[in-house]
Amino acid sequence: MVKFLCKLFVFTTMLLLLSIYVLPNKGLAKKPTTNSQNTQPYTLTIMHTNDSHARVEQRPRLATAVKEVRSQNPYSLLVDAGDVFYGTTYFDKYLGLADLWFMNNIHYDAMTFGNHEFDNGTGVLVNFVKEMTFPMVSANVNVSNDANLAPLFKNEISSNPVGGNIYPAIVKEVNGQKIGIIGLTTIYYSFPPIIFESPYTKASATVAALQQQGINKIIVISHLGITVDQKLATRVPGIDVIVGGHNHTAMPTPMVIANLEPTLIVQAGQYLQYLGLLNVTFDEKGVVTDQDGKLLKLSNYAQDPEAQAKVNEFKAGLYQ
């Protein structure tokens, strides 16, 4: 009888322990699994820029670097974390459209607003956005009361985004995998009637909406600054990569926020001195398992001939 009771106790204890490890923890936000038939690791290359501030003469070197990376890593994205506007006579003359010619030409996938995009009013900004051949992503910049930008805002997460429009988030398919891209901008500026909403609240809601679509690889393009980026990574589960801007930080390697599921933060300095490059590997559940990030110094790259010819055109027109 004693032996039976001992065996029963051991069996019951084993069941209890098993239940602790097997039963789901309802308090944790688990990522959805997409493409469950594919159990192989998935690696994505992300190229990124931020705070270029009208450094048009750096664009030909950037074009060369982007072409080289794409030749080696065809499954890639190219994104910008804002503040293309303001800083040189090229902006004074062309109001961002000179920079945009090069951004369109090398096929950026997405950009978010920096605070300086609003410096000259939305009458200037709307002309920039309309000429974009890629989407602007912005989940926390409420443009609904602005007569210029409101018509360009599409309140949807688009899998087929159209250039010249503003979306809270988009979905890009890269090598058979769907990648969610969200945009966020610093709230510490005032440009009425634009309303800058909480990045934490809007990010949380947008991440949840992407996850409801089965998206488990999520990038935030952030013009919040490195301190807020770190808070965002800890407060909002489900973000895999934060491509940062705003405080012009050159991060030679990614910062890893060790959440239950890790979040990487990268930023590429200022003035197109660098192209940021991140290779990030995900498991089948969309969890980051490996990464290799660095900054490519653009002074080490030759000027792309087509892009340099266009710079010469813009330069000739500066004082006309």
PDB file of N, CA and C in Angstrom, residues 122-192:
ATOM      1  N   THR A 122       2.713  71.871 -43.885  1.00  0.00           N
ATOM      2  CA  THR A 122       2.275  70.701 -44.654  1.00  0.00           C
ATOM      3  C   THR A 122       2.072  71.014 -46.128  1.00  0.00           C
ATOM      4  N   GLY A 123       2.013  72.288 -46.488  1.00  0.00           N
ATOM      5  CA  GLY A 123       1.942  72.636 -47.905  1.00  0.00           C
ATOM      6  C   GLY A 123       3.193  72.220 -48.649  1.00  0.00           C
ATOM      7  N   VAL A 124       4.344  72.294 -47.981  1.00  0.00           N
ATOM      8  CA  VAL A 124       5.604  71.812 -48.557  1.00  0.00           C
ATOM      9  C   VAL A 124       5.680  70.292 -48.448  1.00  0.00           C
ATOM     10  N   LEU A 125       5.331  69.765 -47.296  1.00  0.00           N
ATOM     11  CA  LEU A 125       5.437  68.321 -47.069  1.00  0.00           C
ATOM     12  C   LEU A 125       4.547  67.525 -48.009  1.00  0.00           C
ATOM     13  N   VAL A 126       3.353  68.022 -48.288  1.00  0.00           N
ATOM     14  CA  VAL A 126       2.441  67.269 -49.151  1.00  0.00           C
ATOM     15  C   VAL A 126       3.021  67.096 -50.552  1.00  0.00           C
ATOM     16  N   ASN A 127       3.765  68.079 -51.033  1.00  0.00           N
ATOM     17  CA  ASN A 127       4.383  67.951 -52.354  1.00  0.00           C
ATOM     18  C   ASN A 127       5.441  66.853 -52.363  1.00  0.00           C
ATOM     19  N   PHE A 128       6.142  66.705 -51.262  1.00  0.00           N
ATOM     20  CA  PHE A 128       7.133  65.637 -51.119  1.00  0.00           C
ATOM     21  C   PHE A 128       6.445  64.273 -51.105  1.00  0.00           C
ATOM     22  N   VAL A 129       5.436  64.138 -50.260  1.00  0.00           N
ATOM     23  CA  VAL A 129       4.765  62.835 -50.124  1.00  0.00           C
ATOM     24  C   VAL A 129       4.120  62.416 -51.441  1.00  0.00           C
ATOM     25  N   LYS A 130       3.489  63.347 -52.127  1.00  0.00           N
ATOM     26  CA  LYS A 130       2.820  63.016 -53.390  1.00  0.00           C
ATOM     27  C   LYS A 130       3.791  62.483 -54.436  1.00  0.00           C
ATOM     28  N   GLU A 131       5.042  62.927 -54.375  1.00  0.00           N
ATOM     29  CA  GLU A 131       6.035  62.505 -55.367  1.00  0.00           C
ATOM     30  C   GLU A 131       6.757  61.219 -54.979  1.00  0.00           C
ATOM     31  N   MET A 132       6.494  60.704 -53.792  1.00  0.00           N
ATOM     32  CA  MET A 132       7.140  59.464 -53.362  1.00  0.00           C
ATOM     33  C   MET A 132       6.629  58.286 -54.189  1.00  0.00           C
ATOM     34  N   THR A 133       7.538  57.454 -54.668  1.00  0.00           N
ATOM     35  CA  THR A 133       7.127  56.226 -55.352  1.00  0.00           C
ATOM     36  C   THR A 133       7.035  55.055 -54.371  1.00  0.00           C
ATOM     37  N   PHE A 134       7.215  55.324 -53.107  1.00  0.00           N
ATOM     38  CA  PHE A 134       7.118  54.340 -52.028  1.00  0.00           C
ATOM     39  C   PHE A 134       6.260  54.953 -50.925  1.00  0.00           C
ATOM     40  N   PRO A 135       5.770  54.157 -49.995  1.00  0.00           N
ATOM     41  CA  PRO A 135       4.835  54.685 -48.991  1.00  0.00           C
ATOM     42  C   PRO A 135       5.518  55.366 -47.812  1.00  0.00           C
ATOM     43  N   MET A 136       4.804  56.310 -47.228  1.00  0.00           N
ATOM     44  CA  MET A 136       5.142  56.872 -45.922  1.00  0.00           C
ATOM     45  C   MET A 136       4.384  56.051 -44.887  1.00  0.00           C
ATOM     46  N   VAL A 137       5.068  55.592 -43.841  1.00  0.00           N
ATOM     47  CA  VAL A 137       4.386  54.838 -42.786  1.00  0.00           C
ATOM     48  C   VAL A 137       4.400  55.651 -41.497  1.00  0.00           C
ATOM     49  N   SER A 138       3.237  55.785 -40.888  1.00  0.00           N
ATOM     50  CA  SER A 138       3.119  56.608 -39.687  1.00  0.00           C
ATOM     51  C   SER A 138       1.883  56.200 -38.900  1.00  0.00           C
ATOM     52  N   ALA A 139       2.111  55.536 -37.772  1.00  0.00           N
ATOM     53  CA  ALA A 139       0.991  55.067 -36.956  1.00  0.00           C
ATOM     54  C   ALA A 139       0.547  56.085 -35.919  1.00  0.00           C
ATOM     55  N   ASN A 140       1.426  57.034 -35.560  1.00  0.00           N
ATOM     56  CA  ASN A 140       1.069  57.935 -34.456  1.00  0.00           C
ATOM     57  C   ASN A 140       1.003  59.410 -34.844  1.00  0.00           C
ATOM     58  N   VAL A 141       1.154  59.727 -36.133  1.00  0.00           N
ATOM     59  CA  VAL A 141       0.979  61.107 -36.584  1.00  0.00           C
ATOM     60  C   VAL A 141      -0.419  61.223 -37.182  1.00  0.00           C
ATOM     61  N   ASN A 142      -1.293  61.895 -36.464  1.00  0.00           N
ATOM     62  CA  ASN A 142      -2.696  62.025 -36.866  1.00  0.00           C
ATOM     63  C   ASN A 142      -2.839  63.255 -37.754  1.00  0.00           C
ATOM     64  N   VAL A 143      -3.085  63.019 -39.036  1.00  0.00           N
ATOM     65  CA  VAL A 143      -3.179  64.118 -40.010  1.00  0.00           C
ATOM     66  C   VAL A 143      -4.626  64.399 -40.406  1.00  0.00           C
ATOM     67  N   SER A 144      -5.581  63.830 -39.680  1.00  0.00           N
ATOM     68  CA  SER A 144      -6.984  63.894 -40.106  1.00  0.00           C
ATOM     69  C   SER A 144      -7.539  65.309 -40.159  1.00  0.00           C
ATOM     70  N   ASN A 145      -6.956  66.238 -39.390  1.00  0.00           N
ATOM     71  CA  ASN A 145      -7.448  67.618 -39.388  1.00  0.00           C
ATOM     72  C   ASN A 145      -6.679  68.531 -40.333  1.00  0.00           C
ATOM     73  N   ASP A 146      -5.728  67.961 -41.061  1.00  0.00           N
ATOM     74  CA  ASP A 146      -4.907  68.769 -41.961  1.00  0.00           C
ATOM     75  C   ASP A 146      -5.402  68.623 -43.397  1.00  0.00           C
ATOM     76  N   ALA A 147      -5.760  69.734 -44.002  1.00  0.00           N
ATOM     77  CA  ALA A 147      -6.362  69.697 -45.343  1.00  0.00           C
ATOM     78  C   ALA A 147      -5.397  69.174 -46.393  1.00  0.00           C
ATOM     79  N   ASN A 148      -4.097  69.350 -46.188  1.00  0.00           N
ATOM     80  CA  ASN A 148      -3.117  68.909 -47.177  1.00  0.00           C
ATOM     81  C   ASN A 148      -2.846  67.409 -47.102  1.00  0.00           C
ATOM     82  N   LEU A 149      -2.608  66.905 -45.896  1.00  0.00           N
ATOM     83  CA  LEU A 149      -2.177  65.516 -45.743  1.00  0.00           C
ATOM     84  C   LEU A 149      -3.313  64.521 -45.559  1.00  0.00           C
ATOM     85  N   ALA A 150      -4.446  64.974 -45.027  1.00  0.00           N
ATOM     86  CA  ALA A 150      -5.552  64.043 -44.752  1.00  0.00           C
ATOM     87  C   ALA A 150      -5.968  63.227 -45.975  1.00  0.00           C
ATOM     88  N   PRO A 151      -6.040  63.823 -47.182  1.00  0.00           N
ATOM     89  CA  PRO A 151      -6.450  63.018 -48.341  1.00  0.00           C
ATOM     90  C   PRO A 151      -5.467  61.904 -48.705  1.00  0.00           C
ATOM     91  N   LEU A 152      -4.236  61.997 -48.213  1.00  0.00           N
ATOM     92  CA  LEU A 152      -3.229  60.987 -48.546  1.00  0.00           C
ATOM     93  C   LEU A 152      -3.198  59.832 -47.546  1.00  0.00           C
ATOM     94  N   PHE A 153      -3.881  59.997 -46.407  1.00  0.00           N
ATOM     95  CA  PHE A 153      -3.833  58.969 -45.370  1.00  0.00           C
ATOM     96  C   PHE A 153      -4.823  57.848 -45.653  1.00  0.00           C
ATOM     97  N   LYS A 154      -4.339  56.633 -45.620  1.00  0.00           N
ATOM     98  CA  LYS A 154      -5.167  55.441 -45.802  1.00  0.00           C
ATOM     99  C   LYS A 154      -5.170  54.670 -44.482  1.00  0.00           C
ATOM    100  N   ASN A 155      -6.311  54.614 -43.835  1.00  0.00           N
ATOM    101  CA  ASN A 155      -6.406  53.988 -42.515  1.00  0.00           C
ATOM    102  C   ASN A 155      -6.525  52.475 -42.655  1.00  0.00           C
ATOM    103  N   GLU A 156      -5.447  51.873 -43.111  1.00  0.00           N
ATOM    104  CA  GLU A 156      -5.418  50.429 -43.334  1.00  0.00           C
ATOM    105  C   GLU A 156      -3.980  49.946 -43.285  1.00  0.00           C
ATOM    106  N   ILE A 157      -3.813  48.676 -42.993  1.00  0.00           N
ATOM    107  CA  ILE A 157      -2.512  48.033 -43.111  1.00  0.00           C
ATOM    108  C   ILE A 157      -2.483  47.382 -44.483  1.00  0.00           C
ATOM    109  N   SER A 158      -1.692  47.944 -45.367  1.00  0.00           N
ATOM    110  CA  SER A 158      -1.765  47.538 -46.770  1.00  0.00           C
ATOM    111  C   SER A 158      -0.669  46.546 -47.137  1.00  0.00           C
ATOM    112  N   SER A 159      -1.080  45.483 -47.831  1.00  0.00           N
ATOM    113  CA  SER A 159      -0.125  44.541 -48.415  1.00  0.00           C
ATOM    114  C   SER A 159       0.272  44.955 -49.823  1.00  0.00           C
ATOM    115  N   ASN A 160      -0.428  45.953 -50.355  1.00  0.00           N
ATOM    116  CA  ASN A 160      -0.103  46.492 -51.676  1.00  0.00           C
ATOM    117  C   ASN A 160      -0.072  48.017 -51.598  1.00  0.00           C
ATOM    118  N   PRO A 161       0.857  48.568 -50.808  1.00  0.00           N
ATOM    119  CA  PRO A 161       0.875  50.015 -50.618  1.00  0.00           C
ATOM    120  C   PRO A 161       1.230  50.753 -51.901  1.00  0.00           C
ATOM    121  N   VAL A 162       0.605  51.899 -52.051  1.00  0.00           N
ATOM    122  CA  VAL A 162       0.819  52.734 -53.232  1.00  0.00           C
ATOM    123  C   VAL A 162       1.683  53.919 -52.831  1.00  0.00           C
ATOM    124  N   GLY A 163       2.711  54.190 -53.616  1.00  0.00           N
ATOM    125  CA  GLY A 163       3.560  55.339 -53.347  1.00  0.00           C
ATOM    126  C   GLY A 163       2.758  56.624 -53.327  1.00  0.00           C
ATOM    127  N   GLY A 164       3.209  57.572 -52.508  1.00  0.00           N
ATOM    128  CA  GLY A 164       2.506  58.836 -52.407  1.00  0.00           C
ATOM    129  C   GLY A 164       1.372  58.829 -51.409  1.00  0.00           C
ATOM    130  N   ASN A 165       1.218  57.738 -50.665  1.00  0.00           N
ATOM    131  CA  ASN A 165       0.188  57.643 -49.630  1.00  0.00           C
ATOM    132  C   ASN A 165       0.830  57.399 -48.266  1.00  0.00           C
ATOM    133  N   ILE A 166       0.040  57.658 -47.226  1.00  0.00           N
ATOM    134  CA  ILE A 166       0.479  57.484 -45.844  1.00  0.00           C
ATOM    135  C   ILE A 166      -0.330  56.344 -45.231  1.00  0.00           C
ATOM    136  N   TYR A 167       0.349  55.383 -44.630  1.00  0.00           N
ATOM    137  CA  TYR A 167      -0.299  54.239 -43.988  1.00  0.00           C
ATOM    138  C   TYR A 167       0.215  54.114 -42.551  1.00  0.00           C
ATOM    139  N   PRO A 168      -0.600  53.616 -41.626  1.00  0.00           N
ATOM    140  CA  PRO A 168      -0.069  53.345 -40.282  1.00  0.00           C
ATOM    141  C   PRO A 168       0.989  52.246 -40.305  1.00  0.00           C
ATOM    142  N   ALA A 169       0.806  51.292 -41.217  1.00  0.00           N
ATOM    143  CA  ALA A 169       1.753  50.192 -41.375  1.00  0.00           C
ATOM    144  C   ALA A 169       1.519  49.558 -42.735  1.00  0.00           C
ATOM    145  N   ILE A 170       2.533  48.855 -43.210  1.00  0.00           N
ATOM    146  CA  ILE A 170       2.411  48.118 -44.462  1.00  0.00           C
ATOM    147  C   ILE A 170       2.961  46.707 -44.258  1.00  0.00           C
ATOM    148  N   VAL A 171       2.678  45.845 -45.212  1.00  0.00           N
ATOM    149  CA  VAL A 171       3.223  44.492 -45.215  1.00  0.00           C
ATOM    150  C   VAL A 171       3.976  44.289 -46.519  1.00  0.00           C
ATOM    151  N   LYS A 172       5.236  43.911 -46.404  1.00  0.00           N
ATOM    152  CA  LYS A 172       6.058  43.610 -47.577  1.00  0.00           C
ATOM    153  C   LYS A 172       6.374  42.120 -47.579  1.00  0.00           C
ATOM    154  N   GLU A 173       6.239  41.495 -48.736  1.00  0.00           N
ATOM    155  CA  GLU A 173       6.619  40.090 -48.852  1.00  0.00           C
ATOM    156  C   GLU A 173       8.025  40.003 -49.426  1.00  0.00           C
ATOM    157  N   VAL A 174       8.916  39.371 -48.693  1.00  0.00           N
ATOM    158  CA  VAL A 174      10.315  39.243 -49.096  1.00  0.00           C
ATOM    159  C   VAL A 174      10.695  37.769 -49.031  1.00  0.00           C
ATOM    160  N   ASN A 175      10.993  37.193 -50.174  1.00  0.00           N
ATOM    161  CA  ASN A 175      11.381  35.782 -50.253  1.00  0.00           C
ATOM    162  C   ASN A 175      10.351  34.870 -49.591  1.00  0.00           C
ATOM    163  N   GLY A 176       9.076  35.149 -49.884  1.00  0.00           N
ATOM    164  CA  GLY A 176       7.999  34.289 -49.418  1.00  0.00           C
ATOM    165  C   GLY A 176       7.540  34.526 -47.997  1.00  0.00           C
ATOM    166  N   GLN A 177       8.137  35.472 -47.298  1.00  0.00           N
ATOM    167  CA  GLN A 177       7.756  35.769 -45.918  1.00  0.00           C
ATOM    168  C   GLN A 177       7.197  37.189 -45.827  1.00  0.00           C
ATOM    169  N   LYS A 178       6.166  37.368 -45.001  1.00  0.00           N
ATOM    170  CA  LYS A 178       5.531  38.673 -44.854  1.00  0.00           C
ATOM    171  C   LYS A 178       6.148  39.430 -43.680  1.00  0.00           C
ATOM    172  N   ILE A 179       6.541  40.670 -43.968  1.00  0.00           N
ATOM    173  CA  ILE A 179       7.195  41.527 -42.985  1.00  0.00           C
ATOM    174  C   ILE A 179       6.299  42.729 -42.717  1.00  0.00           C
ATOM    175  N   GLY A 180       5.949  42.970 -41.459  1.00  0.00           N
ATOM    176  CA  GLY A 180       5.184  44.153 -41.092  1.00  0.00           C
ATOM    177  C   GLY A 180       6.114  45.324 -40.816  1.00  0.00           C
ATOM    178  N   ILE A 181       5.747  46.503 -41.328  1.00  0.00           N
ATOM    179  CA  ILE A 181       6.559  47.713 -41.134  1.00  0.00           C
ATOM    180  C   ILE A 181       5.660  48.820 -40.601  1.00  0.00           C
ATOM    181  N   ILE A 182       5.995  49.333 -39.425  1.00  0.00           N
ATOM    182  CA  ILE A 182       5.239  50.384 -38.743  1.00  0.00           C
ATOM    183  C   ILE A 182       6.104  51.637 -38.672  1.00  0.00           C
ATOM    184  N   GLY A 183       5.486  52.828 -38.740  1.00  0.00           N
ATOM    185  CA  GLY A 183       6.217  54.078 -38.572  1.00  0.00           C
ATOM    186  C   GLY A 183       5.784  54.822 -37.322  1.00  0.00           C
ATOM    187  N   LEU A 184       6.755  55.439 -36.617  1.00  0.00           N
ATOM    188  CA  LEU A 184       6.477  56.227 -35.410  1.00  0.00           C
ATOM    189  C   LEU A 184       7.361  57.472 -35.389  1.00  0.00           C
ATOM    190  N   THR A 185       6.807  58.581 -34.863  1.00  0.00           N
ATOM    191  CA  THR A 185       7.517  59.863 -34.829  1.00  0.00           C
ATOM    192  C   THR A 185       7.454  60.463 -33.434  1.00  0.00           C
ATOM    193  N   THR A 186       8.515  61.169 -33.059  1.00  0.00           N
ATOM    194  CA  THR A 186       8.573  61.825 -31.757  1.00  0.00           C
ATOM    195  C   THR A 186       7.381  62.756 -31.548  1.00  0.00           C
ATOM    196  N   ILE A 187       6.920  62.824 -30.309  1.00  0.00           N
ATOM    197  CA  ILE A 187       5.729  63.625 -29.997  1.00  0.00           C
ATOM    198  C   ILE A 187       6.088  64.988 -29.413  1.00  0.00           C
ATOM    199  N   TYR A 188       7.368  65.273 -29.248  1.00  0.00           N
ATOM    200  CA  TYR A 188       7.766  66.465 -28.486  1.00  0.00           C
ATOM    201  C   TYR A 188       7.909  67.716 -29.353  1.00  0.00           C
ATOM    202  N   TYR A 189       7.043  67.864 -30.321  1.00  0.00           N
ATOM    203  CA  TYR A 189       6.998  69.052 -31.173  1.00  0.00           C
ATOM    204  C   TYR A 189       5.538  69.365 -31.440  1.00  0.00           C
ATOM    205  N   SER A 190       5.277  70.612 -31.792  1.00  0.00           N
ATOM    206  CA  SER A 190       3.893  71.030 -32.032  1.00  0.00           C
ATOM    207  C   SER A 190       3.775  71.643 -33.418  1.00  0.00           C
ATOM    208  N   PHE A 191       2.949  71.019 -34.241  1.00  0.00           N
ATOM    209  CA  PHE A 191       2.681  71.531 -35.583  1.00  0.00           C
ATOM    210  C   PHE A 191       1.179  71.451 -35.851  1.00  0.00           C
ATOM    211  N   PRO A 192       0.376  72.281 -35.184  1.00  0.00           N
ATOM    212  CA  PRO A 192      -1.079  72.235 -35.388  1.00  0.00           C
ATOM    213  C   PRO A 192      -1.426  72.417 -36.871  1.00  0.00           C
TER     214      PRO A 192
END
